[in-house]
């Protein structure tokens, strides 16, 4: 695919962030839209936090803008600027994408979907499995919810912020009673070991878990995209584990994002009230 | 040139209008920017008049937006939203382009530059010539000023709105005393016959001048781009006149717009106070 030349008919999708230079969605999502024969382009907008409400309001007035992808540090603030959100987004109190509706922006959080779609693409559905999730910030809590929605047998959550950890466990326990517990850095006994901390982005970071206890039968997944193969994934591969990197999650999520932006398929029902 | 794929580093230029589907600048200006090795793209924004102030404000907060091209019906309103403007824009009280400065949007009106650059490209510099301009609305008054700035011997202006005509003549007379007068539909005696009315866009429009009096030695120019060859230009060519269509003006103006948006060359001094 060689590229696009916009016209007066081109629909816009925006990605907002601060900084913005690192975002991959203008490239990746524009290609996917073009593959689907859409006359549309994703363009970056570098917006400071203080200006986000003004920009969200004004972009609503631009009728050929279909939606906005939201990256760091705007995911929580953007949640507050939505007219409606999915239950997923409401669970995490953060959105990474919004699309235009008659009533305002409708937001969703696709981090969990991307992570779990990526795992399934690697041949690892979580249904019935025992899972350890390390880190339950924005991405981590979205992933925790989606692990349970897809029928994991149990989920242990480890986070050095024990207050945050306990709050998420309590929320999930209400939806999935007695299947979500607190864990620690020891991966022994789990089928899935999922890292959702930033540990591994900097060369001198410690590993998020005790990798010496990893076994070849385990699946190890990580949210980090830079470096593409962080030390945890290197170590897991050395021990014979199957793995998914952050890029695997990102690629799977890109498809989810395009579907959401184009409203195809129609918004799935996400009901947090049922167990 | 095959097209572009935006990245997180891509600079944006916007074109605002209502309607927007007809604008050619996303295509034409994006190609020119790419030819100049800029990582930049021009994208359309469909904005209603009531929302223009909000959108102009918000786009100021998006730091990778370098400027905004302005088309119908926003040129007058956008003038009022500029922190500073060129003297050209101030003469016409309308802008067709603004670029980001530290203090806000800086606006310019390049309609006259495009028209006159187009004429020069066709081998017709106006210096010392006798010119008839028909129509002195937004584009017409910008063209009238630029005709005089480039040293026309005299300029006659014809407009069915005689009040508007007399107001422009009076303003120009202060800058270029005794060289700007009122004209009529008779083109006899002029070197340049310039149409800046919309007459010719619709099939049943009358001609803007009495074409039966055109002579082969005259140059005939028109602002209309659709149809590309309107009846006036057809008739002028049939009589052996050299001509420039609105597309000639548009193409010349595109180069001016790119220079302005990229600040190359540095803003020329436009001094309305000297004669």
Short mmCIF file of C-alpha atoms in Angstrom, two decimals:
data_model
loop_
_atom_site.label_atom_id
_atom_site.label_comp_id
_atom_site.label_asym_id
_atom_site.label_seq_id
_atom_site.Cartn_x
_atom_site.Cartn_y
_atom_site.Cartn_z
CA UNK A 1 0.00 0.00 0.00
CA UNK A 2 1.67 3.13 -1.27
CA UNK A 3 -0.10 5.85 0.65
CA UNK A 4 -3.03 8.16 0.40
CA UNK A 5 -3.73 11.63 -0.93
CA UNK A 6 -6.63 13.16 0.98
CA UNK A 7 -9.50 14.91 -0.79
CA UNK A 8 -12.37 17.12 0.34
CA UNK A 9 -14.38 13.96 0.97
CA UNK A 10 -11.84 12.27 3.25
CA UNK A 11 -13.05 11.34 6.73
CA UNK A 12 -10.69 12.08 9.60
CA UNK A 13 -9.80 10.10 12.65
CA UNK A 14 -7.54 11.79 15.19
CA UNK A 15 -5.03 10.47 17.72
CA UNK A 16 -4.41 12.79 20.68
CA UNK A 17 -1.46 12.47 23.04
CA UNK A 18 1.34 14.37 24.77
CA UNK A 19 3.94 13.57 23.55
CA UNK A 20 2.65 12.40 20.16
CA UNK A 21 5.71 11.57 18.01
CA UNK A 22 5.82 7.93 19.21
CA UNK A 23 2.25 6.96 18.21
CA UNK A 24 1.92 4.23 15.60
CA UNK A 25 -1.80 4.53 14.88
CA UNK A 26 -1.55 7.15 12.09
CA UNK A 27 0.44 4.61 10.12
CA UNK A 28 -1.16 1.34 11.25
CA UNK A 29 -4.81 2.39 11.43
CA UNK A 30 -4.64 4.45 8.22
CA UNK A 31 -3.38 1.34 6.40
CA UNK A 32 -6.17 -0.80 7.86
CA UNK A 33 -8.79 1.79 6.88
CA UNK A 34 -7.38 1.94 3.36
CA UNK A 35 -7.37 -1.86 3.16
CA UNK A 36 -11.10 -1.65 3.89
CA UNK A 37 -11.59 0.85 1.02
CA UNK A 38 -12.40 3.70 3.40
CA UNK A 39 -11.55 7.23 2.20
CA UNK A 40 -10.18 8.07 5.64
CA UNK A 41 -6.94 8.96 7.38
CA UNK A 42 -5.67 8.96 10.97
CA UNK A 43 -3.70 12.10 11.86
CA UNK A 44 -1.84 12.98 15.07
CA UNK A 45 -2.70 15.94 17.29
CA UNK A 46 -0.27 17.03 19.98
CA UNK A 47 -2.51 18.33 22.78
CA UNK A 48 -1.57 19.30 26.34
CA UNK A 49 -3.81 18.08 29.17
CA UNK A 50 -5.15 21.54 29.94
CA UNK A 51 -6.44 21.86 26.36
CA UNK A 52 -8.09 18.46 26.03
CA UNK A 53 -11.66 19.59 26.90
CA UNK A 54 -11.50 22.47 24.39
CA UNK A 55 -10.14 20.21 21.66
CA UNK A 56 -12.70 17.44 22.31
CA UNK A 57 -15.51 20.00 22.15
CA UNK A 58 -14.26 21.61 18.96
CA UNK A 59 -13.65 18.32 17.16
CA UNK A 60 -17.30 17.42 17.82
CA UNK A 61 -18.16 20.42 15.65
CA UNK A 62 -16.08 19.08 12.74
CA UNK A 63 -18.59 16.83 11.06
CA UNK A 64 -16.16 14.75 8.99
CA UNK A 65 -14.23 13.64 12.10
CA UNK A 66 -15.48 10.16 12.96
CA UNK A 67 -13.56 9.48 16.14
CA UNK A 68 -10.50 10.06 18.30
CA UNK A 69 -7.88 7.62 19.51
CA UNK A 70 -6.63 8.60 22.94
CA UNK A 71 -3.19 7.92 24.34
CA UNK A 72 -1.07 8.91 27.33
CA UNK A 73 -1.77 11.03 29.40
CA UNK A 74 -5.35 11.63 28.27
CA UNK A 75 -7.17 8.32 28.81
CA UNK A 76 -8.71 9.19 32.18
CA UNK A 77 -9.60 12.78 31.24
CA UNK A 78 -11.14 11.64 27.95
CA UNK A 79 -13.39 9.25 29.90
CA UNK A 80 -14.84 12.30 31.62
CA UNK A 81 -15.48 14.01 28.26
CA UNK A 82 -17.64 11.20 26.87
CA UNK A 83 -21.43 11.41 26.65
CA UNK A 84 -21.62 7.61 26.93
CA UNK A 85 -19.08 4.79 27.38
CA UNK A 86 -18.97 1.03 27.26
CA UNK A 87 -19.19 -0.84 30.57
CA UNK A 88 -15.57 -1.88 29.93
CA UNK A 89 -14.47 1.75 29.88
CA UNK A 90 -16.59 2.54 32.88
CA UNK A 91 -14.94 -0.31 34.83
CA UNK A 92 -11.48 1.15 34.13
CA UNK A 93 -12.63 4.80 34.25
CA UNK A 94 -10.53 5.43 31.14
CA UNK A 95 -11.04 5.35 27.36
CA UNK A 96 -8.53 4.82 24.58
CA UNK A 97 -10.98 5.55 21.77
CA UNK A 98 -14.15 7.55 21.20
CA UNK A 99 -16.45 7.79 18.22
CA UNK A 100 -19.03 10.36 17.17
CA UNK A 101 -22.66 9.75 18.06
CA UNK A 102 -25.67 12.06 17.87
CA UNK A 103 -25.38 12.74 21.60
CA UNK A 104 -21.62 13.31 21.88
CA UNK A 105 -18.53 11.11 22.06
CA UNK A 106 -19.05 7.43 22.87
CA UNK A 107 -15.95 5.96 24.50
CA UNK A 108 -14.52 2.48 24.85
CA UNK A 109 -11.42 0.87 26.30
CA UNK A 110 -9.97 -1.76 24.01
CA UNK A 111 -6.76 -2.57 25.94
CA UNK A 112 -8.25 -5.76 27.38
CA UNK A 113 -9.75 -6.81 24.04
CA UNK A 114 -6.43 -6.28 22.27
CA UNK A 115 -4.49 -8.24 24.88
CA UNK A 116 -6.89 -11.18 24.91
CA UNK A 117 -7.41 -11.20 21.11
CA UNK A 118 -3.62 -11.27 20.80
CA UNK A 119 -3.41 -14.25 23.17
CA UNK A 120 -6.08 -16.13 21.20
CA UNK A 121 -4.25 -15.39 17.96
CA UNK A 122 -1.19 -17.04 19.56
CA UNK A 123 -3.34 -20.09 20.34
CA UNK A 124 -3.87 -19.32 24.02
CA UNK A 125 -7.54 -18.84 24.95
CA UNK A 126 -7.81 -18.15 28.71
CA UNK A 127 -11.08 -20.01 29.32
CA UNK A 128 -10.60 -22.28 32.35
CA UNK A 129 -6.94 -21.25 32.82
CA UNK A 130 -5.16 -20.06 35.93
CA UNK A 131 -3.80 -16.55 35.31
CA UNK A 132 -1.31 -14.27 37.08
CA UNK A 133 -1.54 -10.57 36.18
CA UNK A 134 1.23 -8.25 37.34
CA UNK A 135 0.24 -4.56 37.40
CA UNK A 136 -3.31 -3.26 37.55
CA UNK A 137 -3.13 0.36 36.42
CA UNK A 138 -5.10 1.53 33.39
CA UNK A 139 -4.09 -1.20 30.95
CA UNK A 140 -3.80 -3.83 33.71
CA UNK A 141 -7.31 -3.37 35.04
CA UNK A 142 -8.79 -3.49 31.51
CA UNK A 143 -6.87 -6.73 30.93
CA UNK A 144 -8.01 -8.17 34.30
CA UNK A 145 -11.66 -7.55 33.42
CA UNK A 146 -11.30 -9.10 29.97
CA UNK A 147 -9.45 -12.16 31.36
CA UNK A 148 -12.48 -12.82 33.55
CA UNK A 149 -15.02 -11.99 30.82
CA UNK A 150 -13.42 -14.71 28.68
CA UNK A 151 -13.89 -17.30 31.37
CA UNK A 152 -10.53 -17.70 33.12
CA UNK A 153 -10.69 -20.32 35.89
CA UNK A 154 -9.00 -17.95 38.35
CA UNK A 155 -7.02 -14.74 38.32
CA UNK A 156 -4.34 -13.67 40.77
CA UNK A 157 -3.34 -10.01 40.70
CA UNK A 158 0.03 -8.70 41.88
CA UNK A 159 0.75 -4.99 42.25
CA UNK A 160 3.17 -3.16 44.53
CA UNK A 161 0.33 -0.69 45.10
CA UNK A 162 -1.65 -3.07 47.32
CA UNK A 163 -4.48 -0.59 47.81
CA UNK A 164 -5.04 -0.36 44.07
CA UNK A 165 -4.72 -4.16 43.80
CA UNK A 166 -7.30 -4.77 46.53
CA UNK A 167 -9.73 -2.27 45.03
CA UNK A 168 -9.65 -4.03 41.64
CA UNK A 169 -9.95 -7.46 43.26
CA UNK A 170 -12.98 -6.26 45.19
CA UNK A 171 -14.64 -4.88 42.05
CA UNK A 172 -13.96 -8.07 40.10
CA UNK A 173 -15.05 -10.27 43.00
CA UNK A 174 -18.49 -8.68 42.83
CA UNK A 175 -18.76 -9.78 39.19
CA UNK A 176 -16.88 -13.08 39.41
CA UNK A 177 -17.19 -14.25 43.04
CA UNK A 178 -14.29 -16.17 44.61
CA UNK A 179 -12.25 -16.42 41.40
CA UNK A 180 -10.06 -13.31 41.75
CA UNK A 181 -7.35 -13.24 44.42
CA UNK A 182 -4.13 -11.43 45.25
CA UNK A 183 -0.88 -12.90 43.96
CA UNK A 184 2.84 -12.19 44.24
CA UNK A 185 5.96 -12.27 42.10
CA UNK A 186 6.08 -16.07 42.06
CA UNK A 187 4.69 -17.41 38.74
CA UNK A 188 4.66 -21.08 39.81
CA UNK A 189 1.38 -22.85 39.19
CA UNK A 190 -0.17 -20.47 36.64
CA UNK A 191 -0.96 -21.21 32.98
CA UNK A 192 -0.67 -17.52 31.99
CA UNK A 193 1.80 -14.99 33.36
CA UNK A 194 0.77 -11.53 32.13
CA UNK A 195 2.84 -8.40 32.68
CA UNK A 196 0.98 -5.09 32.56
CA UNK A 197 3.64 -2.99 34.33
CA UNK A 198 6.14 -0.77 32.52
CA UNK A 199 9.01 -2.82 34.01
CA UNK A 200 11.30 -3.69 31.11
CA UNK A 201 11.08 -0.41 29.22
CA UNK A 202 14.31 0.88 30.81
CA UNK A 203 17.49 -1.20 30.64
CA UNK A 204 17.99 -1.23 34.42
CA UNK A 205 14.42 -2.22 35.37
CA UNK A 206 14.05 -5.32 37.55
CA UNK A 207 11.92 -8.14 36.08
CA UNK A 208 8.24 -7.85 37.10
CA UNK A 209 8.23 -11.48 38.36
CA UNK A 210 10.66 -14.12 39.60
CA UNK A 211 11.58 -15.50 36.19
CA UNK A 212 13.71 -18.28 37.65
CA UNK A 213 10.44 -20.10 38.48
CA UNK A 214 9.01 -19.98 34.93
CA UNK A 215 8.26 -23.35 33.33
CA UNK A 216 8.16 -24.22 29.64
CA UNK A 217 4.45 -25.11 29.74
CA UNK A 218 3.52 -21.54 30.74
CA UNK A 219 2.46 -18.72 28.43
CA UNK A 220 4.08 -15.33 29.13
CA UNK A 221 2.65 -12.06 27.79
CA UNK A 222 3.73 -8.44 28.10
CA UNK A 223 2.25 -5.02 27.24
CA UNK A 224 5.60 -3.36 26.44
CA UNK A 225 6.20 -2.41 22.79
CA UNK A 226 9.61 -0.71 23.19
CA UNK A 227 11.87 -2.65 23.37
CA UNK A 228 9.88 -5.07 21.24
CA UNK A 229 11.39 -8.01 23.17
CA UNK A 230 11.85 -6.89 26.79
CA UNK A 231 13.95 -8.95 29.26
CA UNK A 232 10.93 -10.86 30.67
CA UNK A 233 9.99 -12.12 27.20
CA UNK A 234 13.66 -12.96 26.43
CA UNK A 235 13.93 -14.96 29.62
CA UNK A 236 10.58 -16.72 29.04
CA UNK A 237 11.61 -17.72 25.52
CA UNK A 238 14.96 -19.00 26.85
CA UNK A 239 12.98 -21.26 29.16
CA UNK A 240 10.81 -22.55 26.32
CA UNK A 241 7.62 -20.63 27.13
CA UNK A 242 5.28 -19.44 24.42
CA UNK A 243 5.05 -15.61 24.48
CA UNK A 244 3.17 -12.57 23.24
CA UNK A 245 4.88 -9.17 23.11
CA UNK A 246 3.21 -5.77 23.32
CA UNK A 247 3.39 -5.60 19.54
CA UNK A 248 1.17 -8.70 19.35
CA UNK A 249 -1.32 -6.96 21.59
CA UNK A 250 -1.04 -3.73 19.57
CA UNK A 251 -1.64 -5.49 16.23
CA UNK A 252 -4.68 -7.34 17.57
CA UNK A 253 -5.99 -4.16 19.12
CA UNK A 254 -5.63 -2.23 15.85
CA UNK A 255 -8.30 -4.46 14.30
CA UNK A 256 -10.59 -3.91 17.29
CA UNK A 257 -10.08 -0.14 17.01
CA UNK A 258 -10.94 -0.05 13.32
CA UNK A 259 -14.12 -2.04 13.96
CA UNK A 260 -15.06 0.33 16.74
CA UNK A 261 -14.37 3.48 14.70
CA UNK A 262 -16.30 2.17 11.71
CA UNK A 263 -19.04 0.70 13.96
CA UNK A 264 -18.51 -2.76 12.49
CA UNK A 265 -19.63 -5.03 13.96
CA UNK A 266 -22.33 -3.16 15.91
CA UNK A 267 -21.33 -2.39 19.51
CA UNK A 268 -21.38 -5.71 21.39
CA UNK A 269 -23.40 -5.85 24.55
CA UNK A 270 -21.08 -5.72 27.56
CA UNK A 271 -23.03 -6.52 30.67
CA UNK A 272 -21.08 -6.20 33.90
CA UNK A 273 -24.07 -7.11 36.01
CA UNK A 274 -24.08 -10.81 35.08
CA UNK A 275 -21.34 -12.98 36.59
CA UNK B 1 3.93 10.73 -6.23
CA UNK B 2 2.10 7.80 -4.73
CA UNK B 3 0.75 9.24 -1.50
CA UNK B 4 1.62 9.53 2.14
CA UNK B 5 1.17 7.50 5.30
CA UNK B 6 1.08 9.84 8.30
CA UNK B 7 3.15 9.16 11.41
CA UNK B 8 3.21 10.61 14.90
CA UNK B 9 5.63 13.24 13.59
CA UNK B 10 3.44 14.45 10.74
CA UNK B 11 2.55 18.16 10.74
CA UNK B 12 -1.03 19.03 9.91
CA UNK B 13 -2.50 21.77 7.81
CA UNK B 14 -6.28 22.08 7.79
CA UNK B 15 -8.76 23.37 5.24
CA UNK B 16 -12.07 24.58 6.72
CA UNK B 17 -15.21 25.16 4.69
CA UNK B 18 -18.95 24.50 4.50
CA UNK B 19 -19.48 22.56 2.28
CA UNK B 20 -16.04 20.93 2.11
CA UNK B 21 -16.28 18.05 -0.40
CA UNK B 22 -15.34 20.30 -3.35
CA UNK B 23 -12.00 21.58 -1.98
CA UNK B 24 -8.90 20.66 -3.96
CA UNK B 25 -6.25 21.75 -1.46
CA UNK B 26 -5.98 18.44 0.47
CA UNK B 27 -4.84 16.86 -2.77
CA UNK B 28 -2.93 19.74 -4.41
CA UNK B 29 -1.22 21.25 -1.35
CA UNK B 30 -0.37 17.85 0.17
CA UNK B 31 1.42 16.94 -3.07
CA UNK B 32 3.34 20.24 -3.07
CA UNK B 33 4.35 19.75 0.58
CA UNK B 34 5.51 16.22 -0.17
CA UNK B 35 7.46 17.46 -3.20
CA UNK B 36 9.27 19.76 -0.76
CA UNK B 37 10.11 16.79 1.50
CA UNK B 38 7.81 18.02 4.27
CA UNK B 39 6.31 15.34 6.55
CA UNK B 40 2.96 17.12 6.39
CA UNK B 41 -0.58 16.63 5.15
CA UNK B 42 -3.55 18.87 4.41
CA UNK B 43 -6.84 17.47 5.70
CA UNK B 44 -10.39 18.80 5.29
CA UNK B 45 -12.61 19.90 8.17
CA UNK B 46 -16.30 20.47 7.60
CA UNK B 47 -17.19 23.29 9.99
CA UNK B 48 -20.43 25.32 10.20
CA UNK B 49 -20.13 29.10 10.59
CA UNK B 50 -21.41 29.08 14.17
CA UNK B 51 -18.57 26.72 15.19
CA UNK B 52 -15.69 28.53 13.48
CA UNK B 53 -14.49 30.51 16.54
CA UNK B 54 -14.45 27.37 18.73
CA UNK B 55 -12.58 25.38 16.11
CA UNK B 56 -10.02 28.14 15.45
CA UNK B 57 -9.37 28.42 19.19
CA UNK B 58 -9.00 24.69 19.70
CA UNK B 59 -6.72 24.17 16.70
CA UNK B 60 -4.38 26.78 18.20
CA UNK B 61 -3.94 24.35 21.10
CA UNK B 62 -2.86 21.54 18.75
CA UNK B 63 0.83 22.24 18.47
CA UNK B 64 1.53 20.18 15.34
CA UNK B 65 -1.05 22.15 13.31
CA UNK B 66 0.89 24.70 11.30
CA UNK B 67 -1.93 26.58 9.61
CA UNK B 68 -5.45 26.62 8.22
CA UNK B 69 -6.67 27.22 4.70
CA UNK B 70 -10.01 29.00 4.73
CA UNK B 71 -12.71 28.70 2.12
CA UNK B 72 -16.36 29.70 1.64
CA UNK B 73 -18.18 30.90 3.75
CA UNK B 74 -15.51 31.50 6.40
CA UNK B 75 -13.08 34.03 4.86
CA UNK B 76 -14.57 37.14 6.50
CA UNK B 77 -15.16 35.48 9.88
CA UNK B 78 -11.64 34.02 9.90
CA UNK B 79 -10.23 37.53 9.37
CA UNK B 80 -11.83 38.47 12.69
CA UNK B 81 -10.22 35.47 14.40
CA UNK B 82 -6.64 36.44 13.47
CA UNK B 83 -4.20 38.01 15.93
CA UNK B 84 -2.43 39.72 13.03
CA UNK B 85 -2.94 39.91 9.27
CA UNK B 86 -1.13 41.15 6.21
CA UNK B 87 -2.11 44.55 4.87
CA UNK B 88 -3.50 42.72 1.85
CA UNK B 89 -5.93 40.80 4.06
CA UNK B 90 -6.78 43.92 5.99
CA UNK B 91 -7.63 45.74 2.72
CA UNK B 92 -10.10 42.98 1.79
CA UNK B 93 -11.21 42.27 5.39
CA UNK B 94 -10.95 38.56 4.60
CA UNK B 95 -8.32 35.82 4.82
CA UNK B 96 -7.99 32.59 2.88
CA UNK B 97 -5.07 31.26 4.93
CA UNK B 98 -3.68 31.60 8.44
CA UNK B 99 -0.52 30.24 10.01
CA UNK B 100 0.50 29.68 13.62
CA UNK B 101 2.56 32.37 15.34
CA UNK B 102 3.48 32.81 18.98
CA UNK B 103 0.72 35.39 19.38
CA UNK B 104 -2.10 33.59 17.55
CA UNK B 105 -3.13 33.07 13.93
CA UNK B 106 -1.52 35.32 11.32
CA UNK B 107 -3.76 35.68 8.28
CA UNK B 108 -3.22 36.55 4.66
CA UNK B 109 -5.28 36.81 1.50
CA UNK B 110 -3.54 35.26 -1.49
CA UNK B 111 -6.34 35.56 -4.07
CA UNK B 112 -4.73 38.59 -5.68
CA UNK B 113 -1.26 37.04 -5.61
CA UNK B 114 -2.55 33.84 -7.24
CA UNK B 115 -4.39 35.71 -9.96
CA UNK B 116 -1.47 37.98 -10.82
CA UNK B 117 1.16 35.21 -10.53
CA UNK B 118 -1.03 33.17 -12.89
CA UNK B 119 -1.14 36.05 -15.39
CA UNK B 120 2.64 36.46 -15.25
CA UNK B 121 3.09 32.74 -15.80
CA UNK B 122 0.97 33.15 -18.96
CA UNK B 123 3.34 35.90 -20.08
CA UNK B 124 1.11 38.80 -19.11
CA UNK B 125 2.62 41.13 -16.48
CA UNK B 126 0.21 44.01 -15.78
CA UNK B 127 2.82 46.75 -15.26
CA UNK B 128 1.79 49.79 -17.34
CA UNK B 129 -1.31 48.03 -18.76
CA UNK B 130 -4.91 49.22 -18.89
CA UNK B 131 -7.09 46.78 -16.94
CA UNK B 132 -10.84 46.18 -16.64
CA UNK B 133 -11.95 44.20 -13.59
CA UNK B 134 -15.53 42.94 -13.41
CA UNK B 135 -16.73 42.09 -9.90
CA UNK B 136 -15.22 43.43 -6.70
CA UNK B 137 -16.40 41.09 -3.95
CA UNK B 138 -13.88 39.20 -1.81
CA UNK B 139 -11.72 37.78 -4.60
CA UNK B 140 -12.29 40.81 -6.84
CA UNK B 141 -11.09 43.38 -4.34
CA UNK B 142 -7.98 41.30 -3.55
CA UNK B 143 -7.28 41.13 -7.29
CA UNK B 144 -7.89 44.87 -7.72
CA UNK B 145 -5.34 45.70 -5.02
CA UNK B 146 -2.73 43.35 -6.48
CA UNK B 147 -3.27 44.70 -10.01
CA UNK B 148 -2.34 48.14 -8.69
CA UNK B 149 0.52 46.87 -6.51
CA UNK B 150 2.11 45.39 -9.64
CA UNK B 151 2.04 48.73 -11.40
CA UNK B 152 -0.95 48.68 -13.74
CA UNK B 153 -1.27 51.93 -15.72
CA UNK B 154 -4.96 52.21 -14.87
CA UNK B 155 -7.74 50.04 -13.53
CA UNK B 156 -11.44 50.33 -14.32
CA UNK B 157 -13.81 48.44 -12.02
CA UNK B 158 -17.28 47.31 -13.04
CA UNK B 159 -19.76 45.88 -10.53
CA UNK B 160 -23.56 45.86 -10.54
CA UNK B 161 -23.31 46.77 -6.85
CA UNK B 162 -22.24 50.36 -7.53
CA UNK B 163 -21.94 51.19 -3.84
CA UNK B 164 -19.44 48.39 -3.31
CA UNK B 165 -17.66 49.42 -6.51
CA UNK B 166 -17.36 53.06 -5.43
CA UNK B 167 -16.12 52.08 -1.96
CA UNK B 168 -13.28 49.99 -3.44
CA UNK B 169 -12.41 52.69 -5.96
CA UNK B 170 -12.23 55.24 -3.15
CA UNK B 171 -9.96 53.01 -1.05
CA UNK B 172 -7.67 52.32 -4.01
CA UNK B 173 -7.65 55.97 -5.08
CA UNK B 174 -6.14 56.88 -1.73
CA UNK B 175 -3.24 54.51 -2.44
CA UNK B 176 -2.94 55.01 -6.21
CA UNK B 177 -4.37 58.49 -6.93
CA UNK B 178 -6.23 59.07 -10.22
CA UNK B 179 -5.47 55.62 -11.67
CA UNK B 180 -8.58 53.71 -10.54
CA UNK B 181 -11.94 54.53 -12.11
CA UNK B 182 -15.37 52.98 -12.66
CA UNK B 183 -15.93 50.94 -15.81
CA UNK B 184 -18.78 49.12 -17.51
CA UNK B 185 -19.43 45.94 -19.48
CA UNK B 186 -17.65 47.26 -22.57
CA UNK B 187 -14.13 45.79 -22.80
CA UNK B 188 -12.97 48.00 -25.67
CA UNK B 189 -9.65 49.73 -25.07
CA UNK B 190 -8.28 47.56 -22.26
CA UNK B 191 -5.25 45.29 -22.36
CA UNK B 192 -6.59 42.99 -19.63
CA UNK B 193 -10.22 41.98 -19.12
CA UNK B 194 -10.52 40.22 -15.76
CA UNK B 195 -13.68 38.51 -14.53
CA UNK B 196 -14.03 38.08 -10.78
CA UNK B 197 -17.78 37.45 -10.72
CA UNK B 198 -19.34 33.99 -10.49
CA UNK B 199 -21.09 34.55 -13.85
CA UNK B 200 -20.37 31.48 -15.94
CA UNK B 201 -20.67 28.86 -13.20
CA UNK B 202 -24.29 28.12 -14.13
CA UNK B 203 -25.23 27.23 -17.73
CA UNK B 204 -27.80 30.03 -18.06
CA UNK B 205 -25.62 32.85 -16.66
CA UNK B 206 -25.20 35.91 -18.90
CA UNK B 207 -21.61 36.80 -19.86
CA UNK B 208 -20.02 39.26 -17.39
CA UNK B 209 -19.00 41.60 -20.25
CA UNK B 210 -20.02 42.42 -23.82
CA UNK B 211 -17.87 39.75 -25.47
CA UNK B 212 -18.76 40.94 -28.98
CA UNK B 213 -16.31 43.81 -28.43
CA UNK B 214 -13.32 41.63 -27.47
CA UNK B 215 -10.24 41.97 -29.69
CA UNK B 216 -7.55 39.37 -30.34
CA UNK B 217 -4.82 41.54 -28.77
CA UNK B 218 -6.57 41.47 -25.36
CA UNK B 219 -5.86 39.10 -22.49
CA UNK B 220 -8.95 37.64 -20.78
CA UNK B 221 -8.83 36.05 -17.33
CA UNK B 222 -11.46 34.45 -15.11
CA UNK B 223 -11.67 33.20 -11.50
CA UNK B 224 -14.10 30.35 -12.21
CA UNK B 225 -12.74 26.81 -11.84
CA UNK B 226 -15.97 24.89 -12.57
CA UNK B 227 -16.57 24.66 -15.47
CA UNK B 228 -12.85 24.80 -16.21
CA UNK B 229 -13.53 26.70 -19.46
CA UNK B 230 -16.54 28.97 -18.85
CA UNK B 231 -18.39 30.69 -21.75
CA UNK B 232 -16.38 33.95 -21.41
CA UNK B 233 -13.09 32.10 -21.86
CA UNK B 234 -14.54 30.04 -24.75
CA UNK B 235 -15.68 33.21 -26.50
CA UNK B 236 -12.34 34.99 -25.85
CA UNK B 237 -10.40 32.06 -27.29
CA UNK B 238 -12.69 31.95 -30.33
CA UNK B 239 -11.76 35.59 -30.92
CA UNK B 240 -8.04 34.84 -30.62
CA UNK B 241 -7.42 36.32 -27.16
CA UNK B 242 -4.90 34.83 -24.79
CA UNK B 243 -6.63 33.60 -21.63
CA UNK B 244 -6.16 32.37 -18.07
CA UNK B 245 -8.81 30.20 -16.40
CA UNK B 246 -9.54 29.89 -12.68
CA UNK B 247 -7.44 26.73 -12.67
CA UNK B 248 -4.42 28.78 -13.79
CA UNK B 249 -5.05 31.11 -10.86
CA UNK B 250 -5.58 28.17 -8.49
CA UNK B 251 -2.33 26.46 -9.52
CA UNK B 252 -0.30 29.66 -9.14
CA UNK B 253 -1.95 30.34 -5.80
CA UNK B 254 -1.14 26.86 -4.50
CA UNK B 255 2.56 27.72 -4.66
CA UNK B 256 1.94 31.00 -2.82
CA UNK B 257 -0.03 29.14 -0.14
CA UNK B 258 2.71 26.58 0.44
CA UNK B 259 5.30 29.35 0.78
CA UNK B 260 3.07 31.15 3.25
CA UNK B 261 2.35 28.04 5.33
CA UNK B 262 6.02 27.07 5.45
CA UNK B 263 7.11 30.69 5.94
CA UNK B 264 9.32 30.56 2.84
CA UNK B 265 10.23 33.09 1.72
CA UNK B 266 9.89 35.27 4.83
CA UNK B 267 6.71 37.37 4.84
CA UNK B 268 7.18 40.11 2.21
CA UNK B 269 6.62 43.66 3.33
CA UNK B 270 3.27 44.91 2.05
CA UNK B 271 3.01 48.62 2.62
CA UNK B 272 -0.33 50.14 1.74
CA UNK B 273 0.75 53.60 2.81
CA UNK B 274 3.06 54.23 -0.15
CA UNK B 275 1.40 55.00 -3.49
#
